[in-house]
Coordinates of C-alpha atoms and ligand atoms in Angstrom, one line a residue:
M196 CA -1.0 8.7 160.3
S197 CA -4.0 11.0 160.7
N198 CA -5.1 14.3 162.1
M199 CA -7.7 14.9 164.7
V200 CA -9.3 18.1 165.9
V201 CA -11.3 18.5 169.1
F202 CA -13.3 21.7 169.4
G203 CA -16.0 23.1 171.7
A204 CA -19.3 23.6 169.9
Q205 CA -21.0 26.0 172.3
W206 CA -19.6 28.8 174.6
G207 CA -16.6 26.8 175.9
D208 CA -16.5 24.6 179.0
E209 CA -18.1 21.7 177.1
G210 CA -15.7 19.2 178.8
K211 CA -13.1 19.2 176.0
G212 CA -10.3 18.3 178.5
K213 CA -11.7 14.9 179.2
I214 CA -12.3 14.2 175.5
V215 CA -8.8 15.4 174.6
D216 CA -7.4 13.2 177.3
I217 CA -9.3 10.1 175.9
M218 CA -8.2 10.9 172.3
T219 CA -4.6 11.5 173.3
E220 CA -4.3 7.7 173.6
H221 CA -4.4 7.6 169.8
A222 CA -2.1 10.6 169.1
Q223 CA 1.6 11.1 169.4
V224 CA 1.6 14.9 169.1
I225 CA -0.9 17.3 170.7
V226 CA -1.0 20.9 169.5
R227 CA -2.8 24.0 171.0
F228 CA -3.5 26.5 168.2
Q229 CA -5.4 29.4 169.8
G230 CA -6.4 31.1 173.0
G231 CA -4.2 31.3 176.1
N232 CA -4.6 30.9 179.8
N233 CA -8.2 32.1 179.6
A234 CA -8.9 28.3 179.1
G235 CA -8.3 25.7 181.8
H236 CA -9.0 22.2 182.9
T237 CA -8.5 20.3 186.1
L238 CA -6.5 17.1 186.3
V239 CA -5.4 14.9 189.1
T240 CA -2.0 13.4 189.1
G241 CA -0.1 11.6 191.8
G242 CA -2.9 12.6 194.2
R243 CA -2.3 16.3 193.3
K244 CA -4.9 18.5 191.7
I245 CA -3.4 20.5 188.8
I246 CA -5.2 23.0 186.7
L247 CA -3.6 23.4 183.3
H248 CA -4.3 26.6 181.3
L249 CA -1.6 26.4 178.6
I250 CA 0.1 23.0 178.4
P251 CA -2.1 20.4 176.7
S252 CA -3.1 17.6 179.1
G253 CA -1.3 15.2 176.9
I254 CA 1.8 16.1 178.9
L255 CA 0.5 13.6 181.6
H256 CA 0.9 10.7 179.2
A257 CA 4.3 9.2 178.5
D258 CA 5.9 9.6 175.1
K259 CA 3.7 12.4 173.8
L260 CA 5.0 15.7 172.4
C261 CA 2.9 18.7 173.4
L262 CA 3.2 21.8 171.2
I263 CA 2.1 25.4 171.8
G264 CA 1.4 26.8 168.4
N265 CA 1.8 30.3 167.0
G266 CA -1.9 31.0 167.3
V267 CA -1.7 30.8 171.1
V268 CA -1.0 33.9 173.4
L269 CA 1.3 32.7 176.1
D270 CA 1.9 34.2 179.5
P271 CA 5.4 33.2 180.4
D272 CA 4.7 33.5 184.2
V273 CA 1.8 31.1 183.9
L274 CA 3.7 28.6 181.7
C275 CA 6.6 28.5 184.2
R276 CA 4.2 28.0 187.1
E277 CA 2.5 25.2 185.2
I278 CA 5.8 23.5 184.5
D279 CA 6.8 23.8 188.2
E280 CA 3.4 22.3 189.3
L281 CA 3.8 19.4 186.9
V282 CA 7.3 18.7 188.0
K283 CA 6.1 18.7 191.7
G284 CA 3.4 16.2 190.6
G285 CA 6.2 13.9 189.3
I286 CA 5.8 14.7 185.6
A287 CA 9.1 15.2 183.8
I288 CA 9.0 18.2 181.5
S289 CA 11.8 18.9 179.0
P290 CA 12.1 20.0 175.3
V291 CA 11.5 16.4 174.5
N292 CA 7.8 16.5 175.5
L293 CA 7.1 20.3 175.3
G294 CA 7.7 22.8 172.5
I295 CA 6.8 26.4 172.1
S296 CA 6.6 28.0 168.6
K297 CA 9.0 30.9 168.2
K298 CA 6.1 32.8 166.6
T299 CA 3.8 32.6 169.6
H300 CA 3.0 36.0 171.0
L301 CA 3.7 36.7 174.7
I302 CA 1.3 38.2 177.2
M303 CA 3.2 41.0 178.9
P304 CA 2.3 42.6 182.3
Y305 CA 0.9 45.6 180.5
H306 CA -1.5 43.4 178.5
K307 CA -3.0 42.2 181.8
A308 CA -3.1 45.7 183.3
L309 CA -4.9 47.0 180.3
D310 CA -7.4 44.1 180.1
Q311 CA -8.3 44.7 183.8
A312 CA -8.4 48.5 183.6
R313 CA -10.6 48.4 180.5
E314 CA -13.0 45.9 182.0
A315 CA -13.2 47.9 185.3
A316 CA -13.9 51.1 183.3
K317 CA -16.8 49.6 181.5
S318 CA -20.2 49.6 183.0
G319 CA -23.5 47.7 182.8
P320 CA -24.2 46.2 179.4
D321 CA -20.8 47.2 178.0
K322 CA -18.8 44.8 180.2
I323 CA -17.6 41.7 178.3
G324 CA -16.6 39.8 181.5
T325 CA -13.2 38.9 180.2
T326 CA -11.0 36.6 182.2
G327 CA -8.6 39.6 182.9
R328 CA -5.7 37.5 181.7
G329 CA -4.5 40.0 179.0
I330 CA -5.8 37.9 176.1
G331 CA -7.4 40.7 174.1
P332 CA -4.7 43.3 174.4
C333 CA -2.0 40.7 173.5
Y334 CA -3.9 39.7 170.3
E335 CA -4.4 43.5 169.6
D336 CA -0.6 44.0 169.6
K337 CA -0.1 41.0 167.4
M338 CA -2.4 42.5 164.8
A339 CA -0.9 46.0 165.3
R340 CA 2.5 44.3 164.5
I341 CA 4.0 45.5 167.8
G342 CA 3.8 42.2 169.7
V343 CA 6.6 40.4 171.6
R344 CA 7.0 36.8 170.3
A345 CA 8.5 33.8 172.1
G346 CA 11.4 33.7 169.7
D347 CA 12.4 37.2 170.9
L348 CA 13.2 35.7 174.3
Q349 CA 16.6 34.8 172.6
D350 CA 17.3 38.5 172.1
L351 CA 16.7 40.6 175.2
D352 CA 17.8 43.8 173.4
L353 CA 15.0 43.3 170.9
I354 CA 12.6 42.7 173.8
R355 CA 13.8 45.9 175.6
H356 CA 13.2 47.9 172.4
K357 CA 9.7 46.5 172.0
I358 CA 8.7 47.0 175.6
D359 CA 10.0 50.6 175.5
K360 CA 7.9 51.3 172.4
A361 CA 4.8 49.6 173.7
L362 CA 4.9 51.3 177.0
L363 CA 4.9 54.8 175.5
E364 CA 1.4 54.1 174.3
K365 CA 0.2 51.7 177.1
N366 CA 1.4 54.0 179.9
S367 CA -0.4 56.9 178.4
L368 CA -3.6 54.9 178.3
L369 CA -3.1 53.4 181.8
Q370 CA -2.3 56.8 183.4
N371 CA -4.4 59.2 181.6
L372 CA -7.5 57.3 180.6
Y373 CA -7.7 54.7 183.3
Q374 CA -6.0 56.5 186.2
Q375 CA -3.7 53.5 186.8
Q376 CA -0.1 53.3 187.8
K377 CA 2.6 53.7 185.2
I378 CA 4.5 50.5 184.3
D379 CA 8.3 50.7 184.4
S380 CA 10.0 49.2 181.3
R381 CA 13.1 48.2 183.2
E382 CA 11.0 46.3 185.8
V383 CA 9.2 44.4 182.9
L384 CA 12.5 43.5 181.4
E385 CA 14.0 42.3 184.7
H386 CA 10.9 40.3 185.2
I387 CA 11.2 38.7 181.8
R388 CA 14.9 37.9 182.0
P389 CA 14.8 34.8 184.3
L390 CA 11.6 33.6 182.5
A391 CA 13.5 33.9 179.2
A392 CA 16.4 31.8 180.5
R393 CA 13.9 29.1 181.5
L394 CA 11.8 29.1 178.3
V395 CA 14.4 29.5 175.5
P396 CA 15.2 25.8 175.6
Y397 CA 11.6 25.0 174.7
L398 CA 11.5 27.2 171.6
T399 CA 11.0 25.2 168.4
D400 CA 9.6 25.3 164.9
V401 CA 6.2 23.9 165.5
S402 CA 5.4 23.8 161.8
H403 CA 8.4 21.6 161.1
Q404 CA 7.7 19.4 164.2
I405 CA 4.2 18.7 162.8
Q406 CA 5.6 18.0 159.4
T407 CA 8.1 15.5 160.8
A408 CA 5.5 13.8 162.9
R409 CA 3.4 13.3 159.8
E410 CA 6.4 11.9 157.8
N411 CA 6.9 9.5 160.6
G412 CA 3.3 8.3 160.4
H413 CA 2.3 9.9 163.7
T414 CA -1.2 11.1 164.6
V415 CA -1.5 14.8 165.5
L416 CA -4.3 16.0 167.7
F417 CA -5.2 19.7 167.5
E418 CA -6.8 20.8 170.8
G419 CA -9.2 23.7 170.5
A420 CA -9.9 26.1 173.4
Q421 CA -13.1 28.0 174.2
G422 CA -16.0 27.3 171.9
V423 CA -17.5 28.3 168.5
Q424 CA -19.8 31.0 169.9
L425 CA -16.7 32.7 171.4
D426 CA -15.0 33.0 168.0
I427 CA -13.9 36.5 167.3
D428 CA -15.6 36.4 163.8
H429 CA -18.4 33.9 164.2
G430 CA -19.4 34.2 167.8
T431 CA -21.7 36.5 169.6
Y432 CA -19.6 39.6 168.9
P433 CA -18.6 41.6 170.9
F434 CA -19.1 39.1 173.7
V435 CA -16.4 36.8 172.4
T436 CA -12.7 36.0 173.0
S437 CA -10.1 37.5 170.7
S438 CA -9.1 34.5 168.6
N439 CA -10.7 32.3 166.0
T440 CA -11.9 29.2 167.9
V441 CA -13.3 27.5 164.8
C442 CA -11.4 24.4 163.5
G443 CA -10.0 26.2 160.4
N444 CA -7.7 28.0 162.8
A445 CA -5.9 24.7 163.6
S446 CA -4.0 25.3 160.4
A447 CA -3.1 29.0 160.7
G448 CA -2.5 28.7 164.5
S449 CA 0.0 25.9 164.2
G450 CA 1.6 26.3 160.8
S451 CA 0.3 23.2 159.1
F452 CA -2.1 22.3 156.4
Y453 CA -5.6 21.4 157.4
K454 CA -6.9 18.0 156.5
A455 CA -8.4 16.2 159.5
Q456 CA -9.7 12.7 159.3
Q457 CA -11.5 13.0 162.6
V458 CA -13.2 16.2 163.8
I459 CA -14.8 15.9 167.2
G460 CA -17.3 18.5 168.2
V461 CA -17.7 18.5 171.9
V462 CA -21.3 19.3 172.9
K463 CA -22.5 19.6 176.5
A464 CA -26.0 18.1 177.0
Y465 CA -27.2 21.5 178.0
T466 CA -25.7 25.0 177.5
T467 CA -23.5 27.1 179.7
R468 CA -21.8 30.5 179.4
V469 CA -19.5 32.5 181.6
G470 CA -19.1 36.2 181.3
Q471 CA -21.5 38.6 179.7
G472 CA -23.4 38.3 176.4
P473 CA -26.7 37.0 175.0
F474 CA -27.8 33.4 175.9
P475 CA -31.2 32.7 174.4
T476 CA -31.9 29.4 176.3
E477 CA -30.6 30.6 179.7
Q478 CA -32.7 29.4 182.6
T479 CA -32.7 31.5 185.7
N480 CA -35.0 29.1 187.5
S481 CA -34.9 25.7 189.3
C482 CA -33.9 23.9 186.0
G483 CA -30.9 26.2 185.5
E484 CA -30.0 25.7 189.2
H485 CA -30.2 22.0 188.8
M486 CA -27.7 22.1 185.9
Q487 CA -25.4 24.6 187.8
V488 CA -25.4 22.5 191.0
Q489 CA -25.4 19.0 189.5
G490 CA -22.9 20.0 186.9
A491 CA -20.6 21.9 189.4
E492 CA -20.7 24.7 186.8
Y493 CA -17.9 27.0 188.0
G494 CA -15.2 28.4 185.7
S495 CA -11.9 26.6 186.2
T496 CA -10.0 29.8 185.4
T497 CA -11.9 32.5 187.2
G498 CA -14.1 30.4 189.6
R499 CA -17.2 32.3 188.4
K500 CA -20.6 30.6 188.4
R501 CA -21.5 29.6 184.9
R502 CA -24.9 30.6 183.5
C503 CA -26.9 27.5 182.5
G504 CA -29.7 26.7 180.1
W505 CA -31.3 24.3 177.6
L506 CA -29.5 22.7 174.7
D507 CA -29.7 25.1 171.7
L508 CA -29.7 23.5 168.2
A509 CA -29.5 26.8 166.4
I510 CA -26.0 27.5 167.7
L511 CA -25.0 23.8 167.3
R512 CA -26.2 23.9 163.6
E513 CA -23.9 26.8 163.2
A514 CA -21.0 24.9 164.8
V515 CA -21.6 22.1 162.4
R516 CA -21.6 24.5 159.4
L517 CA -18.4 26.2 160.6
C518 CA -16.4 23.2 161.7
G519 CA -17.8 20.1 159.9
P520 CA -17.5 17.6 162.7
T521 CA -17.3 13.9 161.7
E522 CA -18.7 13.0 165.1
I523 CA -20.0 14.5 168.4
A524 CA -18.8 13.8 171.9
L525 CA -21.8 14.5 174.1
T526 CA -20.7 15.4 177.6
K527 CA -22.4 15.7 181.1
L528 CA -25.4 13.8 180.1
D529 CA -25.6 12.5 183.7
V530 CA -26.3 16.1 184.9
L531 CA -29.8 16.0 183.3
S532 CA -30.8 13.0 185.4
G533 CA -33.7 13.9 187.7
L534 CA -35.3 16.5 185.5
D535 CA -38.9 15.4 184.6
E536 CA -38.9 17.2 181.3
L537 CA -36.2 18.4 179.0
R538 CA -36.4 21.2 176.5
I539 CA -34.4 21.6 173.3
C540 CA -34.4 24.8 171.4
T541 CA -35.0 23.8 167.8
A542 CA -35.1 27.2 166.2
Y543 CA -35.5 30.9 167.0
E544 CA -38.3 33.3 166.3
Y545 CA -36.6 36.5 165.0
L546 CA -38.4 39.6 163.7
G547 CA -41.6 37.5 163.2
Q548 CA -39.8 34.7 161.3
K549 CA -38.6 31.2 162.3
V550 CA -34.8 30.9 161.8
L551 CA -32.7 27.8 162.1
Y552 CA -29.3 29.6 162.6
P553 CA -28.3 32.5 164.8
P554 CA -28.9 35.8 162.9
Q555 CA -25.7 37.7 162.3
E556 CA -26.7 41.3 163.4
E557 CA -25.0 42.4 166.5
N558 CA -27.2 41.8 169.5
A559 CA -29.7 39.8 167.5
L560 CA -29.3 36.9 169.9
K561 CA -30.7 39.2 172.6
K562 CA -33.9 39.6 170.6
V563 CA -34.6 36.0 169.5
L564 CA -37.2 33.8 171.1
P565 CA -36.3 30.2 171.4
V566 CA -38.7 27.7 169.9
Y567 CA -38.7 24.6 172.2
E568 CA -39.6 21.0 171.8
E569 CA -40.2 19.0 174.9
L570 CA -38.7 15.6 175.6
K571 CA -39.2 13.3 178.5
G572 CA -36.5 13.2 181.2
W573 CA -35.3 10.3 183.3
K574 CA -34.9 9.7 187.0
E575 CA -32.1 7.1 187.0
D576 CA -28.5 7.8 187.9
I577 CA -26.7 7.0 184.7
S578 CA -23.1 7.6 185.9
M579 CA -22.5 3.9 186.0
C580 CA -23.7 3.2 182.5
R581 CA -20.9 2.0 180.1
K582 CA -23.0 0.9 177.1
L583 CA -25.6 2.7 175.1
D584 CA -28.1 0.0 176.0
D585 CA -27.5 0.7 179.7
L586 CA -29.0 4.2 179.3
P587 CA -32.7 4.8 180.0
E588 CA -34.8 5.0 176.8
N589 CA -35.5 8.7 177.2
A590 CA -31.7 9.4 177.3
R591 CA -31.3 7.4 174.1
A592 CA -34.1 9.3 172.6
L593 CA -32.3 12.6 173.3
I594 CA -29.2 11.3 171.7
R595 CA -31.0 10.1 168.6
Y596 CA -32.8 13.5 168.4
I597 CA -29.4 15.4 168.5
E598 CA -27.9 13.0 165.9
Q599 CA -30.8 13.6 163.5
A600 CA -31.0 17.3 164.0
L601 CA -27.3 17.8 163.4
N602 CA -26.9 15.0 160.9
T603 CA -23.8 13.9 162.8
P604 CA -23.3 10.7 164.8
V605 CA -22.8 10.9 168.6
R606 CA -19.8 8.5 169.1
I607 CA -18.7 9.4 172.7
I608 CA -21.0 10.0 175.6
S609 CA -19.7 11.2 178.9
V610 CA -21.7 10.3 182.0
G611 CA -19.3 11.6 184.7
P612 CA -15.9 13.3 185.2
D613 CA -13.9 10.1 185.3
R614 CA -12.2 8.7 182.3
E615 CA -14.1 5.4 182.8
Q616 CA -17.5 7.2 182.9
T617 CA -17.6 7.1 179.2
I618 CA -19.7 5.3 176.6
R619 CA -18.0 4.7 173.3
Ligands
IMP104 P1 -11.2 36.8 177.3 O1 -10.9 35.6 176.5 O2 -10.5 36.7 178.6 O3 -10.9 38.0 176.6 O4 -12.7 36.8 177.7 C1 -13.7 37.1 176.7 C2 -15.0 36.2 176.9 O5 -14.7 34.9 176.6 C3 -15.5 36.3 178.3 O6 -16.9 36.2 178.3 C4 -14.9 35.0 179.0 O7 -15.7 34.6 180.0 C5 -15.0 34.1 177.8 N1 -14.0 33.0 177.8 C6 -12.7 33.0 177.6 N2 -12.1 31.9 177.7 C7 -13.1 31.0 178.1 C8 -13.1 29.6 178.3 O8 -12.1 28.9 178.2 N3 -14.3 29.1 178.6 C9 -15.5 29.8 178.7 N4 -15.5 31.1 178.4 C10 -14.3 31.7 178.1

């Protein structure tokens, strides 16, 4: 029995899906503990392309139990669609392989409407660039103690009461502040009714399920979404998501104690970011374009082009400090092939001083100047490499550099999207 956590060490989109997929082999239970359908990764099964936003990809493996923890915000429409897509792809879904915590908060139609109206009303530098999926407003209601939880799906009277109360406030905002249409509470309830009938069988006590798994000697894999720099407390606030993305939340977001034997920090060999917010090593030049094109850097949830730039050790040091990875999975190393020179940001210059970690003042990351070290690139296509020794010396030098700078071993190297394109 052991616990594993997989987390994104940058601004999300590090390629966690592939690493989770590989590690799922060694786990019996896979748990999501934060975020919602702002995340997403693409899978191919039975010749069909499926993009999963909520259900852990472990669902594609036989005999695995996938759990959606209380720290997640769940859009019931999206979950039902995902279940349908998987069933069409020949995957059997039942309460035997999928469970939802009764404490998970539900994203309601008014959360999505508010998220989109707010974003549309913001201009210029105030825009966050949210995914518009209602994530922030749902977490707001959770904290304000007025949220609708998955367990409430068993009691439609309770849901009706909560929707009525919520809409008093939300409709006032939507109509008066944002000049949007009023949302009808009966329509929301009627929309929820069939979804409730479908989802109630999946409700479970996730905390108890994890405990039982441990007692049976099973391995539990906690699957993080987004990345450390999008953490509501520790990320580049306010350009962050609305949950704690750091590994510590694996405990609070699932209802289990936190003692992980293996903590895998997923690090992309360069840096990307979607949405607004500071990005010190961003490259709006041919190098950035190389990463964007070769890495097919488009968001799998919104389809937006991802911003690209050099690897940033300052933010990675912070990820190590916050999450304590036992190892690193370095992804998309193949994307750097063909660049003559590579740059790594080793520190920042901030207010005349050299700093090794991101300063904590709001907007400080907009003011820092990256201090770069140059490394030699390589020309060879490395996507066929399967052993460390197959890699060109300059690629191995980059890996050694990262290991030393972060004092953490790189144990997985991904050189292409396929499962097989991995060095371990
Ligand atoms: P929200 O999570 O939709 O509220 O969006 C807040 C910020 O987090 C925006 O900049 C999004 O682009 C970003 N974001 C949210 N989820 C992801 C993700 O899974 N990958 C990368 N960025 C994300």
